[in-house]
Amino acid sequence: MKKTLKLARKGRGLVSPNPLVGAVVVKAGGIVAQGYHHRYGERHAEVEAITAAREDLQGSSLYVNLEPCSHHGQQPPCVLAIVESGIRRVVVGTTDPNPKVNGRGIKYLRQHGIEVKVGVLEDSCRALNAGFSKFIKTGLPFFTLKIAQTLDGRISGPDGNSKWISSEGSRTFAHRMRAENDAILVGIGTVLNDDPQLNVRRVRGMDPYRVVVDSHLRIPLNTKLLNDSLTPKTFIATTDAADEIRGRKVMDKGVTVWSLPANCDGQVDMRALGRKLVSVGITSVLVEGGSRVFSSLLKSGLADRLAVFIAPKLLGNGLSALSDFGVSGLDKSVVLGDYKSRRVGGDILLTGTIVYPN
């Protein structure tokens, strides 16, 4: 099952809104075939593995991190290929949350005489496709807030400078996180202060889509995001308060501009943005700043996971990681669940699931 997860990760950035899936076929104690879902619309992992086999699969076992599909989509049901292949045992990491599949693939296999075991490395298998799962259940993407801050909670100094709060090791780890998500999202403040590239440089991996929340379309025309090779993968989310003439100038740069509903504060409504993101196949988003965007996602209940790089530094003054997001007291605090900490470079990385009060 660990091998299926490793294979599945090769599809990051290519298969959304489909899930990441890897498959391994074992016979006589050895791996005889393997495959993964390469790209949205192409063959699924199970069929890739079966097709790759160079020997008879009669009596073999198939390992797959997600329940095989049992419905017709862009590809035929994987359960049909499994039954026809001669595979006699299927080990499934976790069931598919998609109601078109959920339990039906397993039921179909068992009805056709195939032994099925479910729940191997289940937590890891679920975590791998957290974005897919949220998309299926809510129609919204999975948002991870990535914060680099000092020990006293500052994400920049009093002069607005944030380079560099975190260590070299943390910045490399953050680039790995970028490669594992469909998109990076920042607010216009981050663009104005840092002029970031928002690409993958320190590790091997696909460059994600880039999304800027810019309610009044203040993005400079000479910023890096509007003048590099990834401009076609860049989206600007704004509101009808933005100047139309400036909007045309920004679009002439080759980016896509979305005019979305505004919330009560006149800022881009994050739920509307979430729905727009999934409409273009984005189901996992790494949010890199700034404090207004972090807080807006928390206030709307859309943030799912937190990753905080805590540098052993004190500033005393500067921009806080978060602003007011509607917590009225300790009994209404947002809690970090299933949290873990580890040392990364010279910093501490704290990660966990965001749990909202009832």
Short mmCIF file of C-alpha atoms in Angstrom, two decimals:
data_model
loop_
_atom_site.label_atom_id
_atom_site.label_comp_id
_atom_site.label_asym_id
_atom_site.label_seq_id
_atom_site.Cartn_x
_atom_site.Cartn_y
_atom_site.Cartn_z
CA MET A 1 0.00 0.00 0.00
CA LYS A 2 2.93 2.35 0.65
CA LYS A 3 3.97 1.75 -2.95
CA THR A 4 0.50 2.72 -4.23
CA LEU A 5 0.69 6.00 -2.31
CA LYS A 6 4.12 6.77 -3.76
CA LEU A 7 2.82 6.07 -7.27
CA ALA A 8 -0.34 8.10 -6.70
CA ARG A 9 1.66 11.21 -5.76
CA LYS A 10 3.11 11.30 -9.29
CA GLY A 11 -0.25 12.59 -10.46
CA ARG A 12 -0.15 15.72 -8.29
CA GLY A 13 -1.16 18.80 -10.21
CA LEU A 14 -2.35 16.75 -13.19
CA VAL A 15 -5.44 14.78 -12.21
CA SER A 16 -7.69 17.24 -10.35
CA PRO A 17 -10.60 17.20 -9.84
CA ASN A 18 -10.04 13.44 -9.91
CA PRO A 19 -8.33 11.75 -6.94
CA LEU A 20 -4.70 10.64 -6.74
CA VAL A 21 -4.59 6.88 -7.20
CA GLY A 22 -1.82 4.31 -7.53
CA ALA A 23 -2.15 0.57 -8.11
CA VAL A 24 0.18 -2.40 -7.65
CA VAL A 25 -0.43 -6.01 -8.75
CA VAL A 26 1.27 -8.77 -6.75
CA LYS A 27 1.62 -12.44 -7.73
CA ALA A 28 3.65 -15.18 -6.06
CA GLY A 29 5.03 -12.66 -3.58
CA GLY A 30 6.39 -10.20 -6.13
CA ILE A 31 5.20 -7.09 -7.95
CA VAL A 32 4.26 -7.94 -11.53
CA ALA A 33 2.62 -4.67 -12.58
CA GLN A 34 2.00 -1.14 -11.35
CA GLY A 35 0.41 2.07 -12.52
CA TYR A 36 -1.09 5.39 -11.48
CA HIS A 37 -3.61 7.93 -12.73
CA HIS A 38 -1.45 10.15 -14.96
CA ARG A 39 -3.80 12.91 -16.03
CA TYR A 40 -7.44 13.93 -15.77
CA GLY A 41 -9.49 12.15 -18.43
CA GLU A 42 -6.91 9.41 -19.01
CA ARG A 43 -6.93 5.79 -17.83
CA HIS A 44 -7.29 5.12 -14.13
CA ALA A 45 -4.54 3.56 -12.03
CA GLU A 46 -6.05 0.06 -11.91
CA VAL A 47 -6.37 -0.14 -15.70
CA GLU A 48 -2.87 1.31 -16.12
CA ALA A 49 -1.47 -1.46 -13.92
CA ILE A 50 -3.45 -4.24 -15.57
CA THR A 51 -2.47 -3.02 -19.04
CA ALA A 52 1.20 -2.86 -18.02
CA ALA A 53 1.27 -6.52 -16.92
CA ARG A 54 3.48 -8.79 -19.00
CA GLU A 55 2.15 -12.05 -17.58
CA ASP A 56 -1.12 -13.76 -16.75
CA LEU A 57 -2.76 -12.12 -13.71
CA GLN A 58 -4.93 -15.09 -12.82
CA GLY A 59 -4.98 -15.49 -9.03
CA SER A 60 -3.03 -12.27 -8.36
CA SER A 61 -3.74 -9.50 -5.82
CA LEU A 62 -4.33 -5.83 -6.56
CA TYR A 63 -3.40 -3.10 -4.07
CA VAL A 64 -5.01 0.31 -4.57
CA ASN A 65 -5.19 3.32 -2.22
CA LEU A 66 -8.78 4.22 -3.20
CA GLU A 67 -11.82 2.06 -3.92
CA PRO A 68 -12.04 1.14 -7.63
CA CYS A 69 -14.75 3.03 -9.50
CA SER A 70 -17.95 1.29 -10.55
CA HIS A 71 -19.60 3.93 -12.74
CA HIS A 72 -19.12 5.23 -16.27
CA GLY A 73 -17.37 8.60 -16.42
CA GLN A 74 -14.72 9.70 -18.90
CA GLN A 75 -13.35 6.18 -18.46
CA PRO A 76 -15.21 2.87 -18.10
CA PRO A 77 -15.59 1.34 -14.61
CA CYS A 78 -12.32 -0.06 -13.23
CA VAL A 79 -14.18 -2.94 -11.57
CA LEU A 80 -14.93 -4.42 -15.00
CA ALA A 81 -11.26 -4.54 -15.94
CA ILE A 82 -10.38 -6.05 -12.55
CA VAL A 83 -12.93 -8.87 -12.88
CA GLU A 84 -11.90 -9.62 -16.46
CA SER A 85 -8.18 -9.65 -15.59
CA GLY A 86 -8.29 -12.74 -13.37
CA ILE A 87 -7.29 -10.83 -10.23
CA ARG A 88 -8.75 -12.68 -7.25
CA ARG A 89 -7.97 -10.38 -4.31
CA VAL A 90 -8.18 -6.60 -3.98
CA VAL A 91 -6.73 -4.66 -1.03
CA VAL A 92 -8.22 -1.16 -0.73
CA GLY A 93 -6.76 1.68 1.33
CA THR A 94 -10.04 3.54 1.81
CA THR A 95 -13.51 3.79 0.34
CA ASP A 96 -14.34 6.46 -2.23
CA PRO A 97 -16.37 9.40 -0.78
CA ASN A 98 -18.01 9.95 -4.18
CA PRO A 99 -21.64 8.78 -3.78
CA LYS A 100 -21.48 7.34 -7.29
CA VAL A 101 -18.87 4.89 -6.01
CA ASN A 102 -18.96 4.77 -2.21
CA GLY A 103 -19.07 1.06 -1.35
CA ARG A 104 -20.47 0.08 -4.74
CA GLY A 105 -17.10 -0.80 -6.25
CA ILE A 106 -16.33 -3.06 -3.30
CA LYS A 107 -19.79 -4.64 -3.46
CA TYR A 108 -19.45 -5.32 -7.20
CA LEU A 109 -16.08 -7.03 -6.77
CA ARG A 110 -17.37 -9.25 -3.97
CA GLN A 111 -20.45 -10.17 -5.98
CA HIS A 112 -18.10 -11.44 -8.70
CA GLY A 113 -16.14 -13.69 -6.40
CA ILE A 114 -13.22 -11.40 -5.62
CA GLU A 115 -11.95 -11.19 -2.05
CA VAL A 116 -11.77 -7.56 -0.87
CA LYS A 117 -9.95 -6.18 2.17
CA VAL A 118 -10.58 -2.53 3.10
CA GLY A 119 -8.77 -0.17 5.47
CA VAL A 120 -5.03 -0.69 4.99
CA LEU A 121 -3.07 2.49 5.83
CA GLU A 122 -6.49 4.15 5.80
CA ASP A 123 -5.45 7.41 7.49
CA SER A 124 -2.61 7.95 4.99
CA CYS A 125 -4.87 7.10 2.07
CA ARG A 126 -7.56 9.52 3.25
CA ALA A 127 -5.01 12.29 3.87
CA LEU A 128 -3.61 11.95 0.35
CA ASN A 129 -6.99 12.79 -1.17
CA ALA A 130 -8.27 15.26 1.41
CA GLY A 131 -8.81 17.85 -1.33
CA PHE A 132 -10.81 15.43 -3.47
CA SER A 133 -12.89 14.39 -0.49
CA LYS A 134 -13.83 17.97 0.46
CA PHE A 135 -14.58 18.78 -3.18
CA ILE A 136 -16.93 15.80 -3.46
CA LYS A 137 -18.72 16.59 -0.19
CA THR A 138 -18.95 20.39 -0.41
CA GLY A 139 -18.05 21.51 -3.93
CA LEU A 140 -15.19 23.57 -2.46
CA PRO A 141 -11.39 23.18 -2.44
CA PHE A 142 -9.22 22.10 0.50
CA PHE A 143 -7.41 25.16 1.87
CA THR A 144 -4.09 24.84 3.72
CA LEU A 145 -2.90 28.00 5.45
CA LYS A 146 0.91 28.18 5.32
CA ILE A 147 2.27 30.75 7.75
CA ALA A 148 5.91 31.70 8.39
CA GLN A 149 6.10 33.68 11.61
CA THR A 150 8.30 34.69 14.50
CA LEU A 151 7.91 33.26 17.96
CA ASP A 152 5.71 36.22 18.87
CA GLY A 153 3.42 35.75 15.87
CA ARG A 154 4.74 38.32 13.39
CA ILE A 155 4.80 37.58 9.65
CA SER A 156 6.74 40.75 8.81
CA GLY A 157 8.66 43.49 10.52
CA PRO A 158 7.28 46.99 11.18
CA ASP A 159 8.67 48.01 7.78
CA GLY A 160 6.62 45.29 6.03
CA ASN A 161 9.69 43.21 5.19
CA SER A 162 9.25 39.43 5.57
CA LYS A 163 12.48 38.22 3.91
CA TRP A 164 13.44 36.07 5.53
CA ILE A 165 11.62 35.07 8.69
CA SER A 166 11.96 31.34 8.12
CA SER A 167 15.13 29.34 7.52
CA GLU A 168 16.52 27.92 4.27
CA GLY A 169 15.25 24.47 5.25
CA SER A 170 11.75 25.78 5.88
CA ARG A 171 11.66 27.57 2.55
CA THR A 172 12.66 24.39 0.73
CA PHE A 173 9.93 22.48 2.59
CA ALA A 174 7.44 25.18 1.60
CA HIS A 175 8.33 24.70 -2.06
CA ARG A 176 7.58 21.00 -1.64
CA MET A 177 4.18 21.99 -0.31
CA ARG A 178 3.64 24.16 -3.37
CA ALA A 179 4.33 21.21 -5.64
CA GLU A 180 1.75 19.15 -3.74
CA ASN A 181 -1.14 21.57 -4.30
CA ASP A 182 -3.14 22.56 -7.36
CA ALA A 183 -2.82 26.27 -6.63
CA ILE A 184 -1.08 28.90 -4.49
CA LEU A 185 -3.25 31.75 -3.22
CA VAL A 186 -2.12 35.13 -1.86
CA GLY A 187 -3.69 38.50 -1.20
CA ILE A 188 -2.75 41.67 -3.02
CA GLY A 189 -0.80 42.88 0.02
CA THR A 190 1.67 40.02 -0.39
CA VAL A 191 2.12 40.91 -4.06
CA LEU A 192 2.67 44.60 -3.34
CA ASN A 193 5.15 43.92 -0.53
CA ASP A 194 7.11 40.95 -1.91
CA ASP A 195 6.53 40.78 -5.71
CA PRO A 196 6.62 36.95 -5.43
CA GLN A 197 7.02 34.41 -8.22
CA LEU A 198 4.81 31.76 -6.56
CA ASN A 199 6.42 28.88 -8.44
CA VAL A 200 8.36 25.72 -7.55
CA ARG A 201 12.12 26.29 -7.52
CA ARG A 202 13.82 24.48 -4.65
CA VAL A 203 12.46 21.01 -5.40
CA ARG A 204 11.37 19.06 -8.45
CA GLY A 205 7.66 19.33 -9.16
CA MET A 206 4.89 20.92 -11.17
CA ASP A 207 4.27 24.64 -10.89
CA PRO A 208 0.77 25.13 -9.46
CA TYR A 209 -1.80 27.67 -10.59
CA ARG A 210 -1.41 31.10 -9.01
CA VAL A 211 -4.35 33.00 -7.53
CA VAL A 212 -4.32 36.59 -6.27
CA VAL A 213 -7.19 38.03 -4.24
CA ASP A 214 -7.29 41.66 -5.33
CA SER A 215 -10.70 43.18 -4.59
CA HIS A 216 -9.92 46.57 -6.18
CA LEU A 217 -7.45 45.37 -8.85
CA ARG A 218 -4.39 47.15 -7.50
CA ILE A 219 -1.88 44.66 -8.93
CA PRO A 220 1.00 46.50 -10.68
CA LEU A 221 1.30 45.80 -14.39
CA ASN A 222 5.05 45.25 -14.03
CA THR A 223 4.79 42.63 -11.27
CA LYS A 224 6.45 39.26 -11.88
CA LEU A 225 3.15 37.40 -11.82
CA LEU A 226 2.01 39.28 -14.93
CA ASN A 227 5.26 38.99 -16.86
CA ASP A 228 6.60 35.44 -16.76
CA SER A 229 6.00 32.05 -18.38
CA LEU A 230 3.34 31.11 -15.82
CA THR A 231 1.11 34.10 -16.54
CA PRO A 232 -1.43 31.86 -18.37
CA LYS A 233 -1.76 29.86 -15.12
CA THR A 234 -2.50 32.99 -13.09
CA PHE A 235 -5.94 34.10 -11.89
CA ILE A 236 -6.87 37.45 -10.34
CA ALA A 237 -10.01 37.42 -8.18
CA THR A 238 -11.59 40.86 -7.94
CA THR A 239 -15.02 42.50 -7.50
CA ASP A 240 -17.19 44.82 -9.56
CA ALA A 241 -15.58 47.69 -7.64
CA ALA A 242 -12.49 47.26 -9.84
CA ASP A 243 -11.89 49.73 -12.67
CA GLU A 244 -12.91 48.20 -16.02
CA ILE A 245 -10.17 49.91 -18.02
CA ARG A 246 -7.51 48.65 -15.63
CA GLY A 247 -9.12 45.22 -15.78
CA ARG A 248 -8.62 45.11 -19.55
CA LYS A 249 -4.97 46.14 -19.16
CA VAL A 250 -4.40 43.32 -16.67
CA MET A 251 -6.11 40.79 -18.94
CA ASP A 252 -3.98 41.98 -21.87
CA LYS A 253 -1.04 40.55 -19.90
CA GLY A 254 -2.49 37.07 -20.44
CA VAL A 255 -3.95 36.40 -16.99
CA THR A 256 -7.56 35.51 -16.24
CA VAL A 257 -9.55 38.02 -14.19
CA TRP A 258 -12.61 36.85 -12.26
CA SER A 259 -15.13 39.43 -11.08
CA LEU A 260 -16.75 37.81 -8.05
CA PRO A 261 -19.34 38.84 -5.45
CA ALA A 262 -18.08 40.92 -2.54
CA ASN A 263 -18.68 40.22 1.13
CA CYS A 264 -20.07 42.75 3.64
CA ASP A 265 -16.60 44.31 3.92
CA GLY A 266 -16.33 44.88 0.16
CA GLN A 267 -13.73 42.16 -0.22
CA VAL A 268 -13.88 39.11 -2.50
CA ASP A 269 -16.30 36.57 -1.05
CA MET A 270 -14.15 33.52 -0.30
CA ARG A 271 -16.94 31.00 -0.76
CA ALA A 272 -17.63 32.38 -4.24
CA LEU A 273 -13.91 32.16 -4.96
CA GLY A 274 -13.84 28.55 -3.77
CA ARG A 275 -16.62 27.60 -6.16
CA LYS A 276 -14.81 29.35 -9.00
CA LEU A 277 -11.59 27.49 -8.23
CA VAL A 278 -13.23 24.04 -8.42
CA SER A 279 -14.91 25.03 -11.68
CA VAL A 280 -11.45 25.08 -13.29
CA GLY A 281 -10.35 21.83 -11.60
CA ILE A 282 -8.55 23.24 -8.55
CA THR A 283 -9.32 21.17 -5.44
CA SER A 284 -6.30 21.88 -3.20
CA VAL A 285 -4.99 25.36 -2.41
CA LEU A 286 -1.91 26.45 -0.46
CA VAL A 287 -2.60 29.88 1.04
CA GLU A 288 0.60 31.86 1.61
CA GLY A 289 -0.70 35.19 2.88
CA GLY A 290 -1.37 37.62 4.08
CA SER A 291 -3.15 38.11 7.38
CA ARG A 292 -6.36 39.41 5.82
CA VAL A 293 -6.67 36.38 3.54
CA PHE A 294 -5.84 33.95 6.37
CA SER A 295 -8.44 35.58 8.60
CA SER A 296 -11.09 35.75 5.90
CA LEU A 297 -10.82 32.03 5.23
CA LEU A 298 -11.02 31.28 8.94
CA LYS A 299 -13.99 33.60 9.40
CA SER A 300 -15.85 31.92 6.55
CA GLY A 301 -15.04 28.43 7.89
CA LEU A 302 -13.26 27.43 4.70
CA ALA A 303 -9.71 26.88 6.00
CA ASP A 304 -9.01 23.17 6.54
CA ARG A 305 -5.41 22.77 7.59
CA LEU A 306 -2.72 24.90 9.18
CA ALA A 307 1.04 24.68 8.66
CA VAL A 308 2.99 27.20 10.75
CA PHE A 309 6.75 27.61 10.46
CA ILE A 310 7.81 29.21 13.76
CA ALA A 311 11.21 30.92 13.66
CA PRO A 312 13.10 31.38 16.95
CA LYS A 313 12.98 35.16 16.60
CA LEU A 314 11.19 37.98 18.41
CA LEU A 315 10.14 41.23 16.76
CA GLY A 316 7.77 42.77 19.29
CA ASN A 317 6.27 44.90 16.53
CA GLY A 318 5.17 44.16 12.99
CA LEU A 319 2.27 42.55 11.15
CA SER A 320 0.44 39.79 13.02
CA ALA A 321 -0.26 36.51 11.26
CA LEU A 322 -3.99 36.89 11.90
CA SER A 323 -6.45 39.74 12.34
CA ASP A 324 -9.94 39.55 13.82
CA PHE A 325 -11.92 36.64 12.37
CA GLY A 326 -14.91 36.72 14.66
CA VAL A 327 -13.83 34.78 17.76
CA SER A 328 -15.71 36.23 20.73
CA GLY A 329 -13.99 34.32 23.54
CA LEU A 330 -11.87 31.34 24.51
CA ASP A 331 -14.88 29.03 24.38
CA LYS A 332 -15.26 29.93 20.69
CA SER A 333 -11.61 29.42 19.78
CA VAL A 334 -10.61 27.67 16.59
CA VAL A 335 -8.65 24.59 17.65
CA LEU A 336 -5.82 22.71 15.95
CA GLY A 337 -6.63 19.01 15.96
CA ASP A 338 -4.39 16.01 15.26
CA TYR A 339 -1.45 18.40 15.42
CA LYS A 340 2.17 17.42 15.00
CA SER A 341 5.40 19.34 15.42
CA ARG A 342 8.83 18.78 13.93
CA ARG A 343 12.04 20.66 13.39
CA VAL A 344 12.58 21.91 9.84
CA GLY A 345 15.82 23.73 9.21
CA GLY A 346 16.21 26.16 12.08
CA ASP A 347 12.46 26.41 12.72
CA ILE A 348 9.60 24.42 14.25
CA LEU A 349 6.83 23.32 11.89
CA LEU A 350 3.44 22.85 13.53
CA THR A 351 0.73 21.22 11.41
CA GLY A 352 -2.81 20.15 12.15
CA THR A 353 -6.45 20.06 11.10
CA ILE A 354 -8.50 23.19 11.78
CA VAL A 355 -11.46 22.45 14.04
CA TYR A 356 -14.17 25.09 14.31
CA PRO A 357 -16.32 25.60 17.42
CA ASN A 358 -19.86 24.21 17.40
#
